[in-house]
Short mmCIF file of C-alpha atoms in Angstrom, two decimals:
data_model
loop_
_atom_site.label_atom_id
_atom_site.label_comp_id
_atom_site.label_asym_id
_atom_site.label_seq_id
_atom_site.Cartn_x
_atom_site.Cartn_y
_atom_site.Cartn_z
CA UNK A 6 98.35 23.14 164.66
CA UNK A 7 101.69 24.94 164.34
CA UNK A 8 103.42 21.60 163.77
CA UNK A 9 100.93 20.72 161.02
CA UNK A 10 101.45 24.10 159.35
CA UNK A 11 105.21 23.52 159.54
CA UNK A 12 104.98 20.19 157.71
CA UNK A 13 102.57 21.60 155.13
CA UNK A 14 105.00 24.46 154.50
CA UNK A 15 107.87 22.00 154.09
CA UNK A 16 105.85 19.94 151.59
CA UNK A 17 104.89 23.08 149.66
CA UNK A 18 108.53 24.22 149.50
CA UNK A 19 109.71 20.79 148.35
CA UNK A 20 107.08 20.47 145.62
CA UNK A 21 107.69 23.99 144.38
CA UNK A 22 111.49 23.74 144.33
CA UNK A 23 111.70 20.27 142.80
CA UNK A 24 108.91 20.45 140.21
CA UNK A 25 107.09 23.76 139.73
CA UNK A 26 109.99 26.23 139.76
CA UNK A 27 112.22 24.28 137.30
CA UNK A 28 109.24 23.83 134.96
CA UNK A 29 108.44 27.56 134.96
CA UNK A 30 112.07 28.46 134.27
CA UNK A 31 112.12 25.97 131.41
CA UNK A 32 108.93 27.43 129.90
CA UNK A 33 110.09 31.03 130.34
CA UNK A 34 107.56 32.00 133.01
CA UNK A 35 109.99 33.10 135.70
CA UNK A 36 107.90 36.22 136.30
CA UNK A 37 105.05 34.08 137.60
CA UNK A 38 107.04 32.43 140.40
CA UNK A 39 105.25 34.23 143.25
CA UNK A 40 101.77 33.27 142.02
CA UNK A 41 103.02 29.79 141.22
CA UNK A 42 104.23 29.33 144.79
CA UNK A 43 100.73 30.13 146.06
CA UNK A 44 99.23 27.80 143.47
CA UNK A 45 101.52 25.02 144.69
CA UNK A 46 99.58 24.93 147.96
CA UNK A 47 96.37 24.30 145.99
CA UNK A 48 98.12 21.56 144.02
CA UNK A 49 99.34 19.97 147.26
CA UNK A 50 95.84 20.10 148.75
CA UNK A 51 94.45 18.53 145.58
CA UNK A 52 96.97 15.69 145.63
CA UNK A 53 96.07 14.94 149.26
CA UNK A 54 92.36 14.92 148.37
CA UNK A 55 92.88 12.51 145.47
CA UNK A 56 94.80 10.20 147.82
CA UNK A 57 91.89 10.26 150.30
CA UNK A 58 89.41 9.57 147.49
CA UNK A 59 91.33 6.60 146.11
CA UNK A 60 92.51 5.09 149.39
CA UNK A 61 89.55 5.74 151.72
CA UNK A 62 86.28 6.72 150.05
CA UNK A 63 86.83 4.42 147.06
CA UNK A 64 87.08 1.26 149.20
CA UNK A 65 84.00 2.37 151.15
CA UNK A 66 82.05 2.60 147.88
CA UNK A 67 83.08 -0.93 146.94
CA UNK A 68 82.17 -2.16 150.43
CA UNK A 69 78.57 -0.86 150.48
CA UNK A 70 77.51 0.56 147.11
CA UNK A 71 74.04 2.01 146.60
CA UNK A 72 73.93 0.72 143.04
CA UNK A 73 76.07 -1.23 140.61
CA UNK A 74 78.26 0.94 138.38
CA UNK A 75 76.95 0.44 134.84
CA UNK A 76 78.23 3.51 133.01
CA UNK A 77 82.03 3.60 133.23
CA UNK A 78 82.22 6.36 130.61
CA UNK A 79 80.25 8.69 132.87
CA UNK A 80 82.57 7.91 135.77
CA UNK A 81 85.65 8.66 133.64
CA UNK A 82 84.10 11.99 132.68
CA UNK A 83 83.60 12.87 136.35
CA UNK A 84 87.23 11.90 137.06
CA UNK A 85 88.27 14.42 134.39
CA UNK A 86 86.23 17.14 136.10
CA UNK A 87 87.85 16.22 139.43
CA UNK A 88 91.38 16.41 138.00
CA UNK A 89 90.64 19.83 136.46
CA UNK A 90 89.42 21.21 139.79
CA UNK A 91 91.31 19.36 142.51
CA UNK A 92 94.78 19.39 140.91
CA UNK A 93 94.69 23.12 140.44
CA UNK A 94 94.12 23.49 136.69
CA UNK A 95 90.99 25.58 137.23
CA UNK A 96 92.65 27.44 140.11
CA UNK A 97 95.72 28.25 137.97
CA UNK A 98 93.43 29.69 135.30
CA UNK A 99 91.86 31.93 137.95
CA UNK A 100 95.29 33.03 139.18
CA UNK A 101 96.16 34.48 135.78
CA UNK A 102 92.73 35.84 134.83
CA UNK A 103 90.30 36.68 137.64
CA UNK A 104 92.45 36.89 140.78
CA UNK A 105 94.37 39.99 139.60
CA UNK A 106 91.01 41.74 139.21
CA UNK A 107 89.99 40.95 142.81
CA UNK A 108 93.42 42.00 144.08
CA UNK A 109 93.02 45.31 142.28
CA UNK A 110 89.47 45.88 143.57
CA UNK A 111 90.23 45.15 147.22
CA UNK A 112 93.55 47.00 146.99
CA UNK A 113 91.67 50.10 145.86
CA UNK A 114 89.15 49.69 148.68
CA UNK A 115 92.03 49.65 151.17
CA UNK A 116 93.44 52.81 149.58
CA UNK A 117 90.08 54.45 150.13
CA UNK A 118 90.23 53.43 153.78
CA UNK A 119 87.58 50.72 153.61
CA UNK A 120 89.01 47.95 155.75
CA UNK A 121 87.68 44.40 155.84
CA UNK A 122 86.37 42.62 158.91
CA UNK A 123 88.99 40.53 160.74
CA UNK A 124 87.04 37.77 162.47
CA UNK A 125 90.22 36.46 164.10
CA UNK A 126 90.29 39.60 166.25
CA UNK A 127 86.66 39.63 167.37
CA UNK A 128 87.32 37.79 170.63
CA UNK A 129 91.01 37.92 171.60
CA UNK A 130 92.14 34.69 173.19
CA UNK A 131 89.32 32.71 171.55
CA UNK A 132 88.74 33.52 167.87
CA UNK A 133 92.46 34.00 167.27
CA UNK A 134 92.95 30.30 168.05
CA UNK A 135 93.51 28.57 164.69
CA UNK A 136 91.03 25.73 165.30
CA UNK A 137 88.32 28.05 166.65
CA UNK A 138 88.68 30.47 163.74
CA UNK A 139 88.63 27.55 161.29
CA UNK A 140 85.35 26.32 162.79
CA UNK A 141 83.84 29.82 162.59
CA UNK A 142 84.93 30.22 158.97
CA UNK A 143 83.49 26.82 158.04
CA UNK A 144 80.11 27.80 159.50
CA UNK A 145 80.08 31.15 157.70
CA UNK A 146 81.12 29.71 154.36
CA UNK A 147 78.61 26.88 154.68
CA UNK A 148 75.81 29.40 155.16
CA UNK A 149 77.02 31.22 152.04
CA UNK A 150 77.12 27.88 150.20
CA UNK A 151 73.57 27.10 151.32
CA UNK A 152 72.22 30.44 150.06
CA UNK A 153 74.12 30.19 146.77
CA UNK A 154 73.10 26.57 146.22
CA UNK A 155 69.46 27.35 146.89
CA UNK A 156 69.66 30.20 144.37
CA UNK A 157 71.10 27.78 141.79
CA UNK A 158 67.89 25.77 142.04
CA UNK A 159 65.42 28.66 142.21
CA UNK A 160 66.86 31.28 139.84
CA UNK A 161 66.11 30.10 136.32
CA UNK A 162 69.30 31.20 134.58
CA UNK A 163 71.48 29.81 137.39
CA UNK A 164 69.72 26.45 137.16
CA UNK A 165 70.56 26.14 133.45
CA UNK A 166 74.24 26.01 134.44
CA UNK A 167 73.81 24.02 137.65
CA UNK A 168 71.88 21.37 135.71
CA UNK A 169 75.23 20.08 134.45
CA UNK A 170 75.94 18.91 137.99
CA UNK A 171 72.54 17.27 138.45
CA UNK A 172 72.60 15.51 135.09
CA UNK A 173 74.72 12.66 136.45
CA UNK A 174 72.77 9.41 136.56
CA UNK A 175 75.64 7.43 138.09
CA UNK A 176 76.57 9.35 141.22
CA UNK A 177 79.93 8.54 142.83
CA UNK A 178 82.65 10.24 144.86
CA UNK A 179 83.88 11.80 141.60
CA UNK A 180 80.57 13.55 140.85
CA UNK A 181 81.05 16.61 143.04
CA UNK A 182 83.15 18.52 140.50
CA UNK A 183 80.90 17.93 137.48
CA UNK A 184 79.94 21.56 137.04
CA UNK A 185 79.67 24.10 134.26
CA UNK A 186 82.87 26.16 134.22
CA UNK A 187 80.91 29.44 134.17
CA UNK A 188 78.94 28.22 137.18
CA UNK A 189 82.23 27.48 138.97
CA UNK A 190 83.58 30.90 138.04
CA UNK A 191 80.56 32.70 139.49
CA UNK A 192 80.61 30.50 142.60
CA UNK A 193 84.32 31.09 143.22
CA UNK A 194 83.84 34.84 142.76
CA UNK A 195 81.28 34.84 145.60
CA UNK A 196 83.54 32.75 147.85
CA UNK A 197 86.60 34.96 147.18
CA UNK A 198 84.62 38.13 147.91
CA UNK A 199 83.35 36.70 151.22
CA UNK A 200 86.84 35.51 152.20
CA UNK A 201 88.24 38.97 151.55
CA UNK A 202 85.44 40.71 153.46
CA UNK A 203 85.94 38.63 156.61
CA UNK A 204 89.73 38.50 156.40
CA UNK A 205 90.42 34.78 155.96
CA UNK A 206 94.19 34.06 155.96
CA UNK A 207 95.35 32.37 152.70
CA UNK A 208 96.43 29.11 154.37
CA UNK A 209 93.10 28.79 156.22
CA UNK A 210 91.22 29.56 153.01
CA UNK A 211 92.92 26.60 151.32
CA UNK A 212 92.07 24.40 154.33
CA UNK A 213 88.41 25.51 154.25
CA UNK A 214 88.10 24.69 150.54
CA UNK A 215 89.88 21.34 150.94
CA UNK A 216 87.71 20.26 153.90
CA UNK A 217 84.53 21.33 152.10
CA UNK A 218 85.49 19.47 148.92
CA UNK A 219 86.32 16.26 150.79
CA UNK A 220 82.97 16.28 152.59
CA UNK A 221 81.26 16.92 149.25
CA UNK A 222 83.09 13.97 147.71
CA UNK A 223 81.88 11.77 150.57
CA UNK A 224 78.31 13.06 150.32
CA UNK A 225 78.23 12.28 146.57
CA UNK A 226 79.71 8.80 147.06
CA UNK A 227 77.96 5.68 145.82
CA UNK A 228 77.81 4.61 149.44
CA UNK A 229 74.88 3.11 151.33
CA UNK A 230 75.53 4.50 154.77
CA UNK A 231 73.69 6.76 157.17
CA UNK A 232 75.18 8.75 160.02
CA UNK A 233 72.26 7.84 162.26
CA UNK A 234 69.42 9.90 163.68
CA UNK A 235 71.73 12.43 165.36
CA UNK A 236 74.77 12.25 163.09
CA UNK A 237 72.85 12.98 159.90
CA UNK A 238 71.70 16.24 161.50
CA UNK A 239 75.28 17.26 162.26
CA UNK A 240 77.10 16.51 158.99
CA UNK A 241 75.91 16.09 155.41
CA UNK A 242 76.34 12.45 154.36
CA UNK A 243 75.64 10.28 151.30
CA UNK A 244 72.04 9.47 152.23
CA UNK A 245 71.14 13.10 153.01
CA UNK A 246 72.70 14.49 149.84
CA UNK A 247 71.52 11.72 147.52
CA UNK A 248 67.98 12.82 148.29
CA UNK A 249 68.93 16.26 146.96
CA UNK A 250 69.96 14.59 143.67
CA UNK A 251 66.82 12.42 143.50
CA UNK A 252 65.26 12.35 140.05
CA UNK A 253 61.75 12.41 141.55
CA UNK A 254 61.06 15.69 143.33
CA UNK A 255 58.08 16.34 145.53
CA UNK A 256 55.83 19.00 143.98
CA UNK A 257 52.98 21.21 145.11
CA UNK A 258 49.48 20.94 143.55
CA UNK A 259 50.48 23.72 141.13
CA UNK A 260 53.53 21.77 139.97
CA UNK A 261 56.15 23.94 141.67
CA UNK A 262 59.29 22.00 142.59
CA UNK A 263 60.12 21.73 146.28
CA UNK A 264 63.89 21.48 146.64
CA UNK A 265 65.57 20.10 149.74
CA UNK A 266 68.89 19.30 151.40
CA UNK A 267 70.87 22.23 149.98
CA UNK A 268 73.54 22.31 152.71
CA UNK A 269 77.10 21.36 151.83
CA UNK A 270 78.58 20.63 155.27
CA UNK A 271 76.07 21.18 158.05
CA UNK A 272 72.35 20.24 157.76
CA UNK A 273 71.61 22.86 160.41
CA UNK A 274 70.92 25.40 157.64
CA UNK A 275 68.35 23.10 156.00
CA UNK A 276 66.79 22.52 159.41
CA UNK A 277 66.60 26.24 160.21
CA UNK A 278 65.18 27.17 156.78
CA UNK A 279 62.89 24.13 156.66
CA UNK A 280 64.37 22.47 153.59
CA UNK A 281 65.70 19.37 155.36
CA UNK A 282 64.43 15.91 154.43
CA UNK A 283 65.88 12.94 156.31
CA UNK A 284 63.69 10.12 154.96
CA UNK A 285 65.44 9.55 151.64
CA UNK A 286 65.64 5.97 150.34
CA UNK A 287 68.73 6.04 148.05
CA UNK A 288 66.63 6.49 144.92
CA UNK A 289 67.76 7.11 141.34
CA UNK A 290 69.53 10.39 140.60
CA UNK A 291 69.32 12.83 137.72
CA UNK A 292 66.85 15.35 136.29
CA UNK A 293 63.24 14.38 135.60
CA UNK A 294 63.26 15.54 131.97
CA UNK A 295 66.11 13.14 131.21
CA UNK A 296 63.65 10.26 131.48
CA UNK A 297 61.81 9.16 128.32
CA UNK A 298 58.46 10.10 129.86
CA UNK A 299 59.90 13.52 130.73
CA UNK A 300 61.04 14.27 127.19
CA UNK A 301 64.45 12.58 127.17
CA UNK A 302 66.39 15.85 127.26
CA UNK A 303 70.07 15.64 126.36
CA UNK A 304 72.50 17.23 128.80
CA UNK A 305 75.59 16.00 126.96
CA UNK A 306 77.69 12.88 127.23
CA UNK A 307 81.10 14.54 127.05
CA UNK A 308 82.88 17.48 128.68
CA UNK A 309 82.59 19.90 125.75
CA UNK A 310 79.02 18.85 124.97
CA UNK A 311 77.94 19.53 128.55
CA UNK A 312 79.62 22.92 128.58
CA UNK A 313 78.15 23.92 125.21
CA UNK A 314 74.62 22.78 126.04
CA UNK A 315 74.84 24.70 129.31
CA UNK A 316 75.58 27.90 127.38
CA UNK A 317 72.70 27.15 124.99
CA UNK A 318 70.23 26.67 127.85
CA UNK A 319 71.45 29.90 129.44
CA UNK A 320 71.03 31.81 126.18
CA UNK A 321 67.55 30.33 125.78
CA UNK A 322 66.46 31.81 129.11
CA UNK A 323 67.36 35.35 128.06
CA UNK A 324 65.86 34.92 124.59
CA UNK A 325 62.53 33.99 126.15
CA UNK A 326 62.45 37.10 128.33
CA UNK A 327 60.55 40.11 126.94
CA UNK A 328 62.65 43.17 126.17
CA UNK A 329 63.00 45.42 129.23
CA UNK A 330 62.18 42.62 131.68
#
């Protein structure tokens, strides 16, 4: 693990010194060098993820696709979303807008004597091992992701934003990052707060996010593969997650939607909370009201249209609520 960290540090230094630092000096942003060095690690992680997508998951999709790719424009749109998120553009925006706020808040809490929990120190000799602590952090964050994701489907105003993600009718490895930017902002705020509260080291935080995103890319892939009876209960795969995106949801006699397969990494949370469904059949994806018989609702065909319509749906929720509700 120490050797891996050493090579990652060397790659970060090289990328920063050869590309990022000269560019910032040229643009007159020398005062942002410290934040830019941290952002370089996110950029490096994003580059590695794109390489894995193109060189590993992409060939798997071509080997055993669930469906033929018919809408190349939709795929190109999802690639744009992926570039914005994985190559650090969204993260850089957070560095200069939201992150200073969190630094100020938690700095003040420390001044007041309110320390955060350091999970690394809970069991000396065990949890301070890098691999053990990484596994613990992944489990904790996946539980947080499960709860947040379930809220996105069951809290009306959150769904209006999350619907951008589910509007894809051509699901591929690029589909994971198709999200409303406000939805991503709220999600990242929750993740940052949790990471600060449990004392996740910065390098491990980057690793946690990178691992989670790669698994999500795999689970969204246009790939007809199952991990088997046992494997699909250990790690979220394409078959398990495609059922979550299915355009035909099971409903109760009163018409209430029954969501399933909310977990991001480990299906154990769906199993424990009884939202797991392992009998999916690689059906069509999307939202029911996109179909002609469902009303043919428009969720936008381009980046700006999807973002704007998301805001309009969100505003519509609060307009419908009675005053004082």
